PDB file of C-alpha atoms in Angstrom:
ATOM      1  CA  MET A   1       2.775 -27.612 -12.410  1.00 87.00           C
ATOM      2  CA  THR A   2       2.654 -23.882 -13.225  1.00 92.00           C
ATOM      3  CA  VAL A   3       2.632 -20.711 -11.158  1.00 92.00           C
ATOM      4  CA  THR A   4      -0.287 -18.598 -12.338  1.00 88.00           C
ATOM      5  CA  GLY A   5       0.678 -15.256 -10.797  1.00 90.00           C
ATOM      6  CA  PRO A   6       0.482 -13.167  -7.639  1.00 90.00           C
ATOM      7  CA  ASP A   7      -2.318 -14.148  -5.296  1.00 93.00           C
ATOM      8  CA  PHE A   8      -1.624 -12.277  -2.046  1.00 94.00           C
ATOM      9  CA  LEU A   9       0.444  -9.215  -1.093  1.00 95.00           C
ATOM     10  CA  ALA A  10       1.407  -8.181   2.435  1.00 96.00           C
ATOM     11  CA  LEU A  11       3.645  -5.514   3.917  1.00 97.00           C
ATOM     12  CA  GLN A  12       5.405  -6.141   7.207  1.00 96.00           C
ATOM     13  CA  VAL A  13       4.869  -3.078   9.401  1.00 96.00           C
ATOM     14  CA  ARG A  14       6.164  -1.689  12.685  1.00 95.00           C
ATOM     15  CA  ASP A  15       2.742  -0.961  14.230  1.00 96.00           C
ATOM     16  CA  LEU A  16      -0.096  -3.094  12.876  1.00 97.00           C
ATOM     17  CA  ASP A  17      -2.990  -1.008  14.216  1.00 97.00           C
ATOM     18  CA  ARG A  18      -1.472   2.266  13.071  1.00 97.00           C
ATOM     19  CA  ALA A  19      -0.662   0.898   9.593  1.00 98.00           C
ATOM     20  CA  ALA A  20      -4.146  -0.585   9.148  1.00 98.00           C
ATOM     21  CA  GLU A  21      -5.708   2.719  10.188  1.00 98.00           C
ATOM     22  CA  PHE A  22      -3.482   4.587   7.699  1.00 98.00           C
ATOM     23  CA  TYR A  23      -4.644   2.439   4.785  1.00 98.00           C
ATOM     24  CA  GLU A  24      -8.270   2.665   5.893  1.00 97.00           C
ATOM     25  CA  THR A  25      -8.241   6.415   6.484  1.00 97.00           C
ATOM     26  CA  HIS A  26      -6.111   7.582   3.573  1.00 97.00           C
ATOM     27  CA  LEU A  27      -6.859   4.994   0.871  1.00 97.00           C
ATOM     28  CA  GLY A  28     -10.366   3.957   1.874  1.00 96.00           C
ATOM     29  CA  LEU A  29      -9.502   0.267   2.168  1.00 97.00           C
ATOM     30  CA  ARG A  30     -11.861  -1.905   4.207  1.00 97.00           C
ATOM     31  CA  ARG A  31     -10.834  -4.778   6.464  1.00 97.00           C
ATOM     32  CA  LEU A  32     -12.152  -8.247   5.847  1.00 96.00           C
ATOM     33  CA  PRO A  33     -14.307  -9.410   8.761  1.00 94.00           C
ATOM     34  CA  ALA A  34     -11.909 -12.222   9.733  1.00 94.00           C
ATOM     35  CA  ASN A  35      -8.120 -11.829   9.858  1.00 94.00           C
ATOM     36  CA  PRO A  36      -5.305 -14.169  10.816  1.00 94.00           C
ATOM     37  CA  PRO A  37      -3.380 -13.405  14.013  1.00 95.00           C
ATOM     38  CA  GLY A  38      -0.903 -10.559  13.567  1.00 97.00           C
ATOM     39  CA  ALA A  39      -2.362  -9.332  10.282  1.00 98.00           C
ATOM     40  CA  VAL A  40      -5.075  -7.141   8.800  1.00 98.00           C
ATOM     41  CA  VAL A  41      -6.316  -8.216   5.377  1.00 98.00           C
ATOM     42  CA  PHE A  42      -8.209  -5.699   3.268  1.00 97.00           C
ATOM     43  CA  ASP A  43     -11.052  -6.402   0.864  1.00 96.00           C
ATOM     44  CA  THR A  44      -9.129  -5.630  -2.332  1.00 96.00           C
ATOM     45  CA  LYS A  45      -9.561  -7.065  -5.803  1.00 93.00           C
ATOM     46  CA  PRO A  46      -8.301  -8.940  -7.723  1.00 92.00           C
ATOM     47  CA  ILE A  47      -5.540  -9.722  -5.189  1.00 94.00           C
ATOM     48  CA  SER A  48      -5.794  -9.501  -1.418  1.00 94.00           C
ATOM     49  CA  PHE A  49      -3.586  -6.876   0.234  1.00 97.00           C
ATOM     50  CA  ALA A  50      -2.597  -6.961   3.905  1.00 97.00           C
ATOM     51  CA  VAL A  51      -0.396  -5.426   6.537  1.00 98.00           C
ATOM     52  CA  ARG A  52       1.161  -7.738   9.079  1.00 97.00           C
ATOM     53  CA  GLU A  53       3.521  -7.838  12.010  1.00 97.00           C
ATOM     54  CA  PRO A  54       7.122  -8.545  10.985  1.00 95.00           C
ATOM     55  CA  LEU A  55       8.188 -12.147  10.672  1.00 93.00           C
ATOM     56  CA  PRO A  56      10.891 -13.362  13.080  1.00 93.00           C
ATOM     57  CA  GLY A  57      14.261 -11.941  12.122  1.00 92.00           C
ATOM     58  CA  VAL A  58      12.855  -9.011  10.148  1.00 92.00           C
ATOM     59  CA  ASP A  59      14.169  -5.644  11.353  1.00 91.00           C
ATOM     60  CA  LEU A  60      12.382  -2.883   9.475  1.00 90.00           C
ATOM     61  CA  ASP A  61      14.567  -0.255  11.131  1.00 89.00           C
ATOM     62  CA  ALA A  62      17.639  -1.872   9.546  1.00 89.00           C
ATOM     63  CA  ALA A  63      16.108  -1.709   6.047  1.00 85.00           C
ATOM     64  CA  SER A  64      18.062   1.042   4.337  1.00 80.00           C
ATOM     65  CA  PRO A  65      17.156   3.398   2.880  1.00 82.00           C
ATOM     66  CA  ARG A  66      13.607   2.040   3.265  1.00 84.00           C
ATOM     67  CA  PRO A  67      11.794  -1.290   3.399  1.00 90.00           C
ATOM     68  CA  GLY A  68      10.783  -2.800   0.085  1.00 87.00           C
ATOM     69  CA  LEU A  69      13.563  -1.148  -1.914  1.00 85.00           C
ATOM     70  CA  GLY A  70      13.568  -2.769  -5.324  1.00 86.00           C
ATOM     71  CA  VAL A  71       9.965  -3.984  -5.148  1.00 90.00           C
ATOM     72  CA  ALA A  72       7.283  -2.114  -7.065  1.00 92.00           C
ATOM     73  CA  LEU A  73       3.866  -2.199  -5.395  1.00 95.00           C
ATOM     74  CA  TRP A  74       1.130  -0.601  -7.481  1.00 96.00           C
ATOM     75  CA  LEU A  75      -2.457  -0.099  -6.336  1.00 96.00           C
ATOM     76  CA  HIS A  76      -5.343   0.925  -8.563  1.00 96.00           C
ATOM     77  CA  SER A  77      -7.521   3.940  -7.750  1.00 96.00           C
ATOM     78  CA  THR A  78     -10.594   5.213  -9.530  1.00 95.00           C
ATOM     79  CA  ASP A  79      -9.118   8.742  -9.417  1.00 97.00           C
ATOM     80  CA  ALA A  80      -5.371   8.956  -8.848  1.00 97.00           C
ATOM     81  CA  GLN A  81      -5.239  12.769  -8.966  1.00 98.00           C
ATOM     82  CA  ALA A  82      -7.943  13.171  -6.314  1.00 97.00           C
ATOM     83  CA  LEU A  83      -6.223  10.602  -4.106  1.00 98.00           C
ATOM     84  CA  HIS A  84      -2.888  12.368  -4.592  1.00 98.00           C
ATOM     85  CA  ASP A  85      -4.425  15.686  -3.584  1.00 98.00           C
ATOM     86  CA  GLN A  86      -6.047  14.129  -0.502  1.00 97.00           C
ATOM     87  CA  LEU A  87      -2.788  12.467   0.598  1.00 98.00           C
ATOM     88  CA  ALA A  88      -0.735  15.622  -0.012  1.00 98.00           C
ATOM     89  CA  ASP A  89      -3.245  17.714   1.969  1.00 98.00           C
ATOM     90  CA  ALA A  90      -2.961  15.199   4.837  1.00 97.00           C
ATOM     91  CA  GLY A  91       0.831  15.558   4.859  1.00 97.00           C
ATOM     92  CA  VAL A  92       1.569  12.088   3.464  1.00 98.00           C
ATOM     93  CA  PRO A  93       4.976  12.203   1.724  1.00 97.00           C
ATOM     94  CA  ILE A  94       4.676  12.161  -2.067  1.00 98.00           C
ATOM     95  CA  VAL A  95       7.750  10.501  -3.596  1.00 97.00           C
ATOM     96  CA  ALA A  96       6.761  10.858  -7.272  1.00 97.00           C
ATOM     97  CA  ALA A  97       4.532  13.673  -8.478  1.00 98.00           C
ATOM     98  CA  PRO A  98       1.493  12.819 -10.626  1.00 98.00           C
ATOM     99  CA  PHE A  99       2.149  12.205 -14.309  1.00 98.00           C
ATOM    100  CA  ASP A 100       0.230  10.722 -17.215  1.00 98.00           C
ATOM    101  CA  GLY A 101       1.600   7.466 -18.588  1.00 96.00           C
ATOM    102  CA  PRO A 102       0.578   4.093 -19.987  1.00 97.00           C
ATOM    103  CA  PHE A 103      -1.176   3.224 -16.715  1.00 97.00           C
ATOM    104  CA  GLY A 104      -3.165   6.461 -16.560  1.00 97.00           C
ATOM    105  CA  ARG A 105      -2.575   9.165 -13.982  1.00 98.00           C
ATOM    106  CA  THR A 106       0.201   7.844 -11.754  1.00 98.00           C
ATOM    107  CA  PHE A 107       2.032   8.972  -8.601  1.00 98.00           C
ATOM    108  CA  ALA A 108       3.799   7.421  -5.609  1.00 98.00           C
ATOM    109  CA  PHE A 109       3.661   8.090  -1.884  1.00 98.00           C
ATOM    110  CA  SER A 110       5.488   6.814   1.171  1.00 96.00           C
ATOM    111  CA  ASP A 111       3.465   5.044   3.848  1.00 96.00           C
ATOM    112  CA  LEU A 112       4.136   5.142   7.604  1.00 95.00           C
ATOM    113  CA  ASP A 113       6.855   2.488   7.366  1.00 95.00           C
ATOM    114  CA  GLY A 114       8.589   4.054   4.374  1.00 94.00           C
ATOM    115  CA  TYR A 115       7.269   1.734   1.680  1.00 95.00           C
ATOM    116  CA  ALA A 116       6.910   3.494  -1.680  1.00 95.00           C
ATOM    117  CA  ILE A 117       3.418   2.775  -3.008  1.00 97.00           C
ATOM    118  CA  THR A 118       2.508   3.679  -6.591  1.00 97.00           C
ATOM    119  CA  ILE A 119      -1.074   4.601  -7.451  1.00 97.00           C
ATOM    120  CA  HIS A 120      -2.514   4.553 -10.963  1.00 97.00           C
ATOM    121  CA  ASP A 121      -6.030   4.947 -12.335  1.00 96.00           C
ATOM    122  CA  LYS A 122      -6.134   3.130 -15.668  1.00 94.00           C
ATOM    123  CA  ALA A 123      -8.447   0.135 -15.412  1.00 82.00           C
TER     124      ALA A 123
END
């Protein structure tokens, strides 16, 4: 028996509708037509990405200094610089300015719940 790798990623969020709208509006993600209760799953490839209501016992407000500290979540974009500019213009907090590296143009932003999300554009 062998684990073959990540197959599903989900962020627990304070306000499911608001978080789903953020990812749709600012990143252009599209919801799958059917979602489990308490979650919104987006049509992302190669791994599904979702936002979901917190599991019992999870207190996002107690996560200090922010939820997900120590976890690196990277999403691919076809144009990281354009996405950066769009997010910055919309007032989304940028936590790492764009730079060129081994994964192409790369930057990080903070979502509504304080998760640091890294964007890169190398396929």
